[in-house]
Amino acid sequence: MNNELIMPIEISIKEKKKLSKRQVKQAVVFSRCTMVEVQTSLNENYYLIYYKNSLVYGEQLEKVEEDSFINKICKMGIVLHPDHPFLSALIPSETATIPNKNKLFSQLQQQYSLPEVAYIATTLDSYFSKEQLTNVIYKIFYHYRRNGNFMQAFQIIRMLADFAPDLNSAREIKNSLDFYSYRDFYRSSSLPTIQQKDPLFVEWYCFKDRFQPDEYKILEDLLRKQDSFLEIVLLWMEKVEKCSQADSVEKYTSMALKYISMEKWILTLGHLNINPFQVLPHTKSIIDKMLQDERYETAALFLLKFLDALPTAYDDILHSLWEHLDSTFIASHLDTFMLVIQQLVLKHDDNQSEQTLIQLIGKLLETHELKTVHEKLLPIQKLVPHSAIIQKINKMITLLEDPDHMMELGQYYAEFKQYDAAIECFSWEMELHPNAPAPVLQLSKMYQNKGMVKEATAYHQIYTQLK
């Protein structure tokens, strides 16, 4: 049902002074980086890379290579699809201005530290050649080594060796005697100790192994110190989806509301199969406000997934929905809405319930065969066996295969405003009894109800002659 409540997200991409709108296809988060895939109306895919919520670069790609950063994080990162209510929180701006490709790395060095620039370079292998990127990272490495910053130099060469494992020169430098003590530091030290020297590495490492309890805790603590609450909420949502453990909902709610509205957060919890109407105290006021604003279908869509587990405090809301929802909406969501129908048919007065059932059955008959409608109404029939409307449907079933009672069946169809079905019945009756005026008169009335004046007049003339 998220598809009915979540509007598609669009991004305007500004490139070389040209502005074009694209629809977001998915977003993937992996350790400080977010990849947003957008699609044109011609199914052309554009890939944007963000670092700490700031756009780094993006281009249209015909194909994503197997070993590229984009391909890897789609397998290893936190993926949010178009119907995810939290997706909009990952899009920092409605407009993405693509920077000049030739000046990109000089601009990045003005915004970020050199280790961050090296890390960002490893994310751009879909846009630059491997050689171009390794040259950028090598320059940063030699800058640190020339200045005697061997720890920083080792961090960069380790990053390069991971990025380009086939690069013999990087592997040889990493394994040289000059960096033995630094290699040993990474091998023998705990993650909190390494974090003091290389927080970028620890964040990346823990994100990669975030399903391990110790790494998850270190990562969450590290993100909390950076006030990166968006990533903390994403990690929690992923854990809930993977492990079905929904702990501390209120704590993560307070974080989530920094980025999305309460309405979207209610949908997000529903997306995670958490009943928000049981775990959050303020959800009822949100639904009440929808009813005040006459957003009845929206309120129903919020509630339908949890109809069998709503607190009793929601009974009045269900009553209001029953009174105001269009029968077309109820019919289109009948399978999930059947629970509320069963509850409220018993609680409402007979006249109101009968009127709603008439409208509901009429809508069902527009899209379903009579036998199917009868089957769908069986749960209600058990609750209200004496309902006149239900009894009429039962009677119609008995008449369905009896050619001697087409006149009566047609009158029932007419009562439910199913004029085409009624015309079929009266036409059959007219063929069986060509001199009888009654079916001809009914045909004239049905065409009149359909607004087909010419046909109605013709049948009325025949009726007059027969009479």
Coordinates of C-alpha atoms in Angstrom, one line a residue:
M1 CA 0.0 0.0 0.0
N2 CA 3.0 2.3 0.2
N3 CA 2.7 2.7 -3.6
E4 CA -0.6 4.5 -3.0
L5 CA 0.8 6.8 -0.3
I6 CA 4.3 7.5 -1.4
M7 CA 4.7 9.9 -4.3
P8 CA 7.6 9.3 -6.7
I9 CA 10.6 11.4 -5.8
E10 CA 12.1 13.6 -8.6
I11 CA 15.5 15.3 -8.8
S12 CA 16.4 18.1 -11.2
I13 CA 19.9 17.5 -12.6
K14 CA 21.8 20.6 -13.7
E15 CA 24.6 19.8 -16.1
K16 CA 26.4 22.2 -18.3
K17 CA 23.6 24.8 -17.8
K18 CA 20.9 22.3 -18.8
L19 CA 18.2 21.3 -16.3
S20 CA 16.3 18.0 -16.6
K21 CA 14.1 16.2 -14.2
R22 CA 14.7 12.5 -13.3
Q23 CA 12.8 10.1 -11.1
V24 CA 14.6 8.4 -8.2
K25 CA 14.9 4.6 -8.7
Q26 CA 16.8 3.7 -5.6
A27 CA 19.3 5.0 -3.0
V28 CA 22.1 3.0 -1.4
V29 CA 24.1 4.0 1.7
F30 CA 27.6 2.7 2.5
S31 CA 29.9 4.3 5.0
R32 CA 29.6 8.1 4.5
C33 CA 28.6 7.6 0.9
T34 CA 25.2 7.5 -0.8
M35 CA 24.6 6.5 -4.4
V36 CA 21.3 7.7 -5.9
E37 CA 20.1 6.1 -9.1
V38 CA 17.7 8.2 -11.1
Q39 CA 15.9 7.3 -14.3
T40 CA 14.6 9.4 -17.3
S41 CA 11.3 8.8 -19.1
L42 CA 13.4 7.0 -21.7
N43 CA 14.7 4.6 -19.1
E44 CA 18.2 6.1 -19.1
N45 CA 20.0 5.7 -15.8
Y46 CA 21.9 8.4 -14.1
Y47 CA 24.1 7.7 -11.0
L48 CA 24.9 10.3 -8.4
I49 CA 27.6 9.9 -5.7
Y50 CA 27.2 11.8 -2.4
Y51 CA 29.7 12.1 0.4
K52 CA 28.4 13.2 3.8
N53 CA 25.2 14.4 2.0
S54 CA 27.1 16.6 -0.4
L55 CA 27.0 15.8 -4.1
V56 CA 30.5 14.7 -5.4
Y57 CA 29.8 13.7 -9.0
G58 CA 27.3 12.0 -11.3
E59 CA 26.9 10.8 -14.9
Q60 CA 24.6 8.8 -17.1
L61 CA 25.8 5.3 -17.4
E62 CA 24.7 2.7 -20.0
K63 CA 26.1 -0.1 -17.8
V64 CA 27.4 -0.5 -14.2
E65 CA 30.6 -2.6 -14.3
E66 CA 30.8 -5.7 -12.1
D67 CA 33.8 -4.6 -9.9
S68 CA 32.8 -0.9 -9.7
F69 CA 32.1 0.8 -6.4
I70 CA 28.4 1.3 -7.5
N71 CA 28.0 -2.4 -8.1
K72 CA 29.6 -3.4 -4.9
I73 CA 27.6 -1.1 -2.6
C74 CA 24.3 -2.3 -4.2
K75 CA 25.2 -5.7 -2.8
M76 CA 26.8 -4.5 0.5
G77 CA 25.0 -1.3 1.3
I78 CA 21.7 -0.3 2.8
V79 CA 19.2 -0.2 -0.2
L80 CA 16.0 1.9 -0.2
H81 CA 13.7 1.3 -3.1
P82 CA 11.2 3.9 -4.6
D83 CA 8.3 2.8 -2.3
H84 CA 10.3 3.2 0.9
P85 CA 8.9 6.1 3.0
F86 CA 12.4 7.1 4.2
L87 CA 13.9 7.5 0.8
S88 CA 13.2 11.2 0.6
A89 CA 15.4 11.7 3.7
L90 CA 18.4 10.5 1.7
I91 CA 18.0 13.2 -1.0
P92 CA 19.6 16.3 0.4
S93 CA 18.4 18.6 -2.4
E94 CA 15.8 18.7 -5.1
T95 CA 18.5 19.9 -7.5
A96 CA 21.8 18.2 -8.2
T97 CA 24.4 20.4 -9.9
I98 CA 27.1 18.3 -11.5
P99 CA 30.5 19.8 -11.0
N100 CA 33.1 20.3 -13.7
K101 CA 34.8 16.9 -14.2
N102 CA 38.2 18.4 -15.0
K103 CA 38.3 20.5 -11.9
L104 CA 36.7 17.9 -9.6
F105 CA 39.7 16.8 -7.5
S106 CA 41.0 20.3 -7.0
Q107 CA 37.6 21.3 -5.7
L108 CA 37.4 18.2 -3.4
Q109 CA 40.7 19.1 -1.8
Q110 CA 39.2 22.5 -0.8
Q111 CA 36.3 20.8 0.9
Y112 CA 37.7 17.7 2.5
S113 CA 40.8 16.3 4.2
L114 CA 43.3 14.5 2.0
P115 CA 42.4 11.0 3.4
E116 CA 38.8 11.8 2.6
V117 CA 39.7 12.8 -1.0
A118 CA 41.5 9.5 -1.4
Y119 CA 38.5 7.6 -0.1
I120 CA 36.1 9.6 -2.4
A121 CA 38.4 8.7 -5.3
T122 CA 37.8 5.0 -4.7
T123 CA 34.0 5.6 -5.2
L124 CA 34.3 7.2 -8.6
D125 CA 35.6 4.3 -10.8
S126 CA 32.5 4.4 -12.9
Y127 CA 33.4 7.9 -14.1
F128 CA 37.2 7.9 -14.2
S129 CA 39.8 5.4 -15.3
K130 CA 41.5 3.3 -12.7
E131 CA 44.8 4.9 -13.7
Q132 CA 43.5 8.4 -13.2
L133 CA 42.2 7.5 -9.7
T134 CA 45.3 5.7 -8.6
N135 CA 47.4 8.7 -9.7
V136 CA 45.2 11.0 -7.4
I137 CA 45.7 8.6 -4.5
Y138 CA 49.4 8.2 -5.1
K139 CA 49.9 12.0 -5.0
I140 CA 48.3 12.1 -1.6
F141 CA 50.5 9.2 -0.4
Y142 CA 53.7 10.8 -1.6
H143 CA 52.6 14.1 0.0
Y144 CA 52.4 12.5 3.4
R145 CA 55.6 10.4 3.0
R146 CA 57.7 13.5 1.9
N147 CA 56.5 15.3 4.9
G148 CA 57.4 12.4 7.2
N149 CA 53.8 11.6 8.1
F150 CA 54.3 7.8 7.8
M151 CA 51.1 6.8 9.6
Q152 CA 49.0 8.9 7.2
A153 CA 51.0 7.7 4.3
F154 CA 50.3 4.1 5.3
Q155 CA 46.6 4.8 5.6
I156 CA 46.6 6.0 2.0
I157 CA 48.6 3.2 0.6
R158 CA 46.5 0.6 2.4
M159 CA 43.4 2.3 0.9
L160 CA 45.0 2.2 -2.6
A161 CA 46.0 -1.5 -2.2
D162 CA 42.4 -2.4 -1.3
F163 CA 41.0 -0.3 -4.2
A164 CA 43.4 -1.7 -6.8
P165 CA 44.5 -5.2 -5.5
D166 CA 46.2 -5.9 -8.9
L167 CA 48.5 -2.9 -8.5
N168 CA 51.9 -4.5 -7.6
S169 CA 53.6 -1.2 -6.7
A170 CA 51.0 -0.3 -4.1
R171 CA 51.1 -3.8 -2.6
E172 CA 54.9 -3.8 -2.5
I173 CA 55.0 -0.4 -0.7
K174 CA 52.3 -1.5 1.8
N175 CA 54.4 -4.6 2.6
S176 CA 57.8 -2.9 2.7
L177 CA 59.9 -2.7 5.9
D178 CA 59.3 1.1 6.1
F179 CA 55.7 0.4 7.1
Y180 CA 56.1 -2.8 9.2
S181 CA 55.3 -1.1 12.5
Y182 CA 52.1 0.5 11.0
R183 CA 51.0 -2.9 9.5
D184 CA 51.5 -4.4 12.9
F185 CA 49.5 -1.6 14.6
Y186 CA 46.5 -2.5 12.5
R187 CA 46.9 -6.2 13.0
S188 CA 47.4 -6.1 16.8
S189 CA 45.3 -3.2 18.0
S190 CA 41.6 -3.1 18.9
L191 CA 39.2 -1.2 16.7
P192 CA 38.7 1.6 19.4
T193 CA 42.5 2.1 19.5
I194 CA 42.7 2.2 15.7
Q195 CA 39.8 4.7 15.6
Q196 CA 41.9 7.2 17.4
K197 CA 44.4 7.2 14.6
D198 CA 42.2 6.3 11.6
P199 CA 38.5 6.9 12.2
L200 CA 37.8 6.8 8.4
F201 CA 39.1 3.2 8.2
V202 CA 37.2 2.1 11.4
E203 CA 33.9 3.5 10.1
W204 CA 34.4 1.8 6.8
Y205 CA 35.4 -1.5 8.4
C206 CA 32.6 -1.6 10.9
F207 CA 30.0 -0.6 8.2
K208 CA 31.2 -3.5 6.1
D209 CA 30.9 -5.9 9.1
R210 CA 27.9 -4.2 10.7
F211 CA 26.0 -7.4 11.2
Q212 CA 28.5 -8.4 13.9
P213 CA 27.4 -7.1 17.3
D214 CA 30.7 -5.6 18.3
E215 CA 31.2 -3.8 15.0
Y216 CA 27.6 -2.6 15.0
K217 CA 28.0 -1.0 18.5
I218 CA 31.3 0.7 17.6
L219 CA 29.8 2.0 14.4
E220 CA 26.7 3.4 16.2
D221 CA 28.8 5.0 18.8
L222 CA 31.1 6.6 16.2
L223 CA 28.1 7.9 14.2
R224 CA 26.5 9.3 17.4
K225 CA 29.6 11.3 18.2
Q226 CA 29.4 12.8 14.6
D227 CA 25.6 13.5 15.1
S228 CA 25.0 11.3 12.1
F229 CA 21.5 10.3 13.3
L230 CA 20.2 9.6 9.8
E231 CA 22.7 6.8 9.3
I232 CA 21.9 5.5 12.9
V233 CA 18.2 5.2 12.0
L234 CA 19.1 3.5 8.7
L235 CA 21.2 0.9 10.5
W236 CA 18.4 0.3 13.0
M237 CA 15.9 -0.1 10.2
E238 CA 18.1 -2.6 8.4
K239 CA 18.6 -4.6 11.6
V240 CA 14.8 -4.7 12.2
E241 CA 14.3 -6.0 8.6
K242 CA 17.1 -8.6 8.8
C243 CA 16.6 -9.8 12.3
S244 CA 12.9 -8.9 13.1
Q245 CA 14.0 -7.2 16.3
A246 CA 12.2 -3.9 17.0
D247 CA 13.8 -2.5 20.1
S248 CA 13.8 1.1 21.4
V249 CA 11.2 2.3 18.8
E250 CA 10.6 5.6 20.7
K251 CA 14.4 6.4 20.8
Y252 CA 14.8 5.9 17.1
T253 CA 11.5 7.8 16.4
S254 CA 13.0 10.9 18.0
M255 CA 16.0 10.6 15.7
A256 CA 13.9 9.9 12.6
L257 CA 11.6 12.9 13.1
K258 CA 14.7 15.1 12.5
Y259 CA 14.4 14.0 8.8
I260 CA 10.9 13.0 8.0
S261 CA 7.3 13.8 9.1
M262 CA 5.4 11.6 11.6
E263 CA 3.1 10.4 8.8
K264 CA 6.1 9.1 6.9
W265 CA 7.6 7.6 10.0
I266 CA 4.3 5.7 10.6
L267 CA 4.5 4.4 7.1
T268 CA 8.2 3.4 7.6
L269 CA 7.3 1.4 10.7
G270 CA 4.6 -0.3 8.8
H271 CA 7.2 -1.0 6.0
L272 CA 9.2 -2.7 8.8
N273 CA 6.2 -4.8 10.0
I274 CA 6.1 -2.8 13.2
N275 CA 2.6 -1.9 14.3
P276 CA 2.9 1.9 14.9
F277 CA -0.5 2.1 16.4
Q278 CA 0.6 -0.1 19.3
V279 CA 4.1 1.1 19.9
L280 CA 3.8 4.9 19.5
P281 CA 1.5 7.0 21.7
H282 CA 0.9 9.9 19.2
T283 CA -0.3 8.0 16.1
K284 CA -4.0 8.3 16.9
S285 CA -3.9 12.1 16.9
I286 CA -2.3 11.8 13.4
I287 CA -5.2 9.7 12.1
D288 CA -7.7 12.0 13.9
K289 CA -6.3 15.0 12.0
M290 CA -6.6 13.1 8.7
L291 CA -10.3 12.6 9.5
Q292 CA -10.7 16.3 10.4
D293 CA -9.2 17.2 7.0
E294 CA -11.5 14.7 5.3
R295 CA -8.6 12.6 4.1
Y296 CA -10.6 9.4 4.7
E297 CA -8.9 7.2 2.1
T298 CA -5.4 8.2 3.3
A299 CA -6.4 7.3 6.9
A300 CA -7.8 4.0 5.8
L301 CA -4.6 3.2 3.9
F302 CA -2.5 3.9 7.0
L303 CA -4.7 1.5 9.0
L304 CA -5.5 -1.3 6.7
K305 CA -2.3 -3.3 7.3
F306 CA -3.0 -3.5 11.1
L307 CA -6.8 -3.8 11.2
D308 CA -6.6 -7.0 13.1
A309 CA -4.3 -5.5 15.8
L310 CA -5.7 -2.0 16.4
P311 CA -6.3 -0.8 20.0
T312 CA -9.9 -0.4 21.0
A313 CA -9.4 3.4 21.1
Y314 CA -9.5 3.3 17.3
D315 CA -13.1 2.0 17.1
D316 CA -14.6 5.5 16.6
I317 CA -12.1 6.1 13.8
L318 CA -13.3 2.9 12.1
H319 CA -16.9 4.0 12.5
S320 CA -16.1 7.3 10.8
L321 CA -14.3 5.5 8.0
W322 CA -17.3 3.2 7.4
E323 CA -19.6 6.2 7.2
H324 CA -17.4 8.3 4.9
L325 CA -15.4 6.0 2.6
D326 CA -16.6 5.6 -0.9
S327 CA -17.8 2.1 -1.7
T328 CA -15.4 2.1 -4.7
F329 CA -12.5 2.4 -2.3
I330 CA -13.9 -0.4 0.0
A331 CA -14.4 -2.7 -3.0
S332 CA -10.9 -2.1 -4.3
H333 CA -9.4 -3.1 -0.9
L334 CA -12.1 -5.6 0.1
D335 CA -9.8 -8.5 1.1
T336 CA -7.9 -6.3 3.7
F337 CA -11.0 -4.2 4.5
M338 CA -13.1 -7.3 5.3
L339 CA -12.1 -7.2 9.0
V340 CA -13.4 -3.7 9.6
I341 CA -16.6 -4.5 7.6
Q342 CA -17.2 -7.6 9.8
Q343 CA -16.7 -5.5 13.0
L344 CA -18.8 -2.5 11.9
V345 CA -21.7 -4.3 10.3
L346 CA -22.5 -5.7 13.7
K347 CA -22.1 -2.4 15.5
H348 CA -24.1 -0.1 13.2
D349 CA -27.9 0.1 12.9
D350 CA -29.5 -2.1 10.3
N351 CA -30.6 0.6 7.9
Q352 CA -27.1 2.2 7.7
S353 CA -25.4 -1.2 7.3
E354 CA -27.9 -2.2 4.6
Q355 CA -27.3 1.0 2.6
T356 CA -23.5 0.6 2.7
L357 CA -23.8 -3.1 1.7
I358 CA -26.0 -2.0 -1.3
Q359 CA -23.3 0.4 -2.5
L360 CA -20.5 -2.1 -1.8
I361 CA -22.2 -5.0 -3.7
G362 CA -22.9 -2.7 -6.6
K363 CA -19.2 -1.8 -6.9
L364 CA -18.2 -5.5 -6.6
L365 CA -20.6 -6.5 -9.3
E366 CA -19.0 -4.0 -11.7
T367 CA -15.7 -5.9 -11.6
H368 CA -16.6 -9.4 -10.4
E369 CA -18.9 -12.2 -11.4
L370 CA -22.0 -12.8 -9.2
K371 CA -20.6 -16.1 -7.8
T372 CA -17.3 -14.3 -6.8
V373 CA -19.2 -11.5 -5.1
H374 CA -21.3 -14.1 -3.2
E375 CA -18.1 -15.9 -2.0
K376 CA -16.5 -12.6 -0.9
L377 CA -19.6 -11.8 1.2
L378 CA -19.7 -15.1 3.0
P379 CA -17.9 -13.7 6.1
I380 CA -20.5 -10.9 6.4
Q381 CA -23.3 -13.3 5.8
K382 CA -22.3 -15.3 8.9
L383 CA -22.4 -12.1 11.0
V384 CA -25.8 -10.8 9.7
P385 CA -27.6 -13.9 8.3
H386 CA -30.9 -12.0 8.3
S387 CA -29.7 -9.0 6.2
A388 CA -32.2 -8.4 3.4
I389 CA -29.4 -7.4 1.0
I390 CA -27.4 -10.6 1.7
Q391 CA -30.6 -12.6 1.2
K392 CA -31.1 -11.0 -2.2
I393 CA -27.6 -12.0 -3.3
N394 CA -28.3 -15.6 -2.1
K395 CA -31.6 -15.5 -4.1
M396 CA -29.7 -14.3 -7.2
I397 CA -27.4 -17.2 -7.0
T398 CA -30.3 -19.6 -7.0
L399 CA -31.8 -17.8 -10.1
L400 CA -28.6 -17.6 -12.0
E401 CA -28.9 -20.9 -13.8
D402 CA -32.7 -20.9 -14.1
P403 CA -33.8 -19.6 -17.5
D404 CA -37.4 -19.4 -16.3
H405 CA -36.6 -16.7 -13.8
M406 CA -34.5 -14.3 -15.8
M407 CA -37.1 -11.5 -15.3
E408 CA -36.7 -11.7 -11.5
L409 CA -32.9 -11.9 -11.7
G410 CA -32.8 -8.9 -13.9
Q411 CA -34.8 -6.9 -11.4
Y412 CA -32.3 -7.7 -8.7
Y413 CA -29.5 -6.6 -11.0
A414 CA -31.4 -3.4 -11.6
E415 CA -31.7 -2.8 -7.9
F416 CA -27.9 -2.9 -7.6
K417 CA -27.7 -0.5 -10.6
Q418 CA -26.1 -3.2 -12.8
Y419 CA -27.9 -2.2 -15.9
D420 CA -25.9 -4.1 -18.4
A421 CA -26.4 -7.4 -16.5
A422 CA -30.1 -6.5 -16.1
I423 CA -30.5 -5.8 -19.9
E424 CA -28.9 -9.3 -20.6
C425 CA -31.5 -10.9 -18.3
F426 CA -34.5 -9.0 -19.7
S427 CA -33.3 -9.7 -23.3
W428 CA -33.2 -13.4 -22.5
E429 CA -36.7 -13.1 -21.0
M430 CA -37.9 -11.3 -24.1
E431 CA -36.6 -14.1 -26.4
L432 CA -38.4 -16.7 -24.3
H433 CA -41.7 -14.7 -24.2
P434 CA -41.7 -12.5 -27.3
N435 CA -45.3 -11.3 -26.8
A436 CA -44.9 -10.4 -23.1
P437 CA -44.7 -6.6 -22.5
A438 CA -43.1 -6.7 -19.1
P439 CA -39.5 -7.5 -20.2
V440 CA -39.7 -4.9 -23.0
L441 CA -40.8 -2.2 -20.5
Q442 CA -37.9 -3.1 -18.2
L443 CA -35.5 -2.9 -21.2
S444 CA -36.8 0.6 -21.9
K445 CA -36.2 1.6 -18.3
M446 CA -32.6 0.1 -18.2
Y447 CA -31.6 2.0 -21.4
Q448 CA -33.2 5.2 -19.9
N449 CA -31.0 4.7 -16.8
K450 CA -28.0 4.3 -19.0
G451 CA -28.8 7.6 -20.7
M452 CA -29.4 5.8 -24.1
V453 CA -32.5 7.7 -25.0
K454 CA -32.8 6.4 -28.6
E455 CA -32.8 2.7 -27.4
A456 CA -35.1 3.5 -24.5
T457 CA -37.7 5.1 -26.9
A458 CA -37.6 2.3 -29.3
Y459 CA -38.3 -0.3 -26.7
H460 CA -41.0 1.8 -25.2
Q461 CA -42.8 1.9 -28.6
I462 CA -42.6 -1.9 -28.8
Y463 CA -44.0 -2.1 -25.3
T464 CA -46.9 0.2 -26.2
Q465 CA -47.7 -2.1 -29.3
L466 CA -47.5 -5.2 -27.2
K467 CA -49.6 -3.8 -24.4

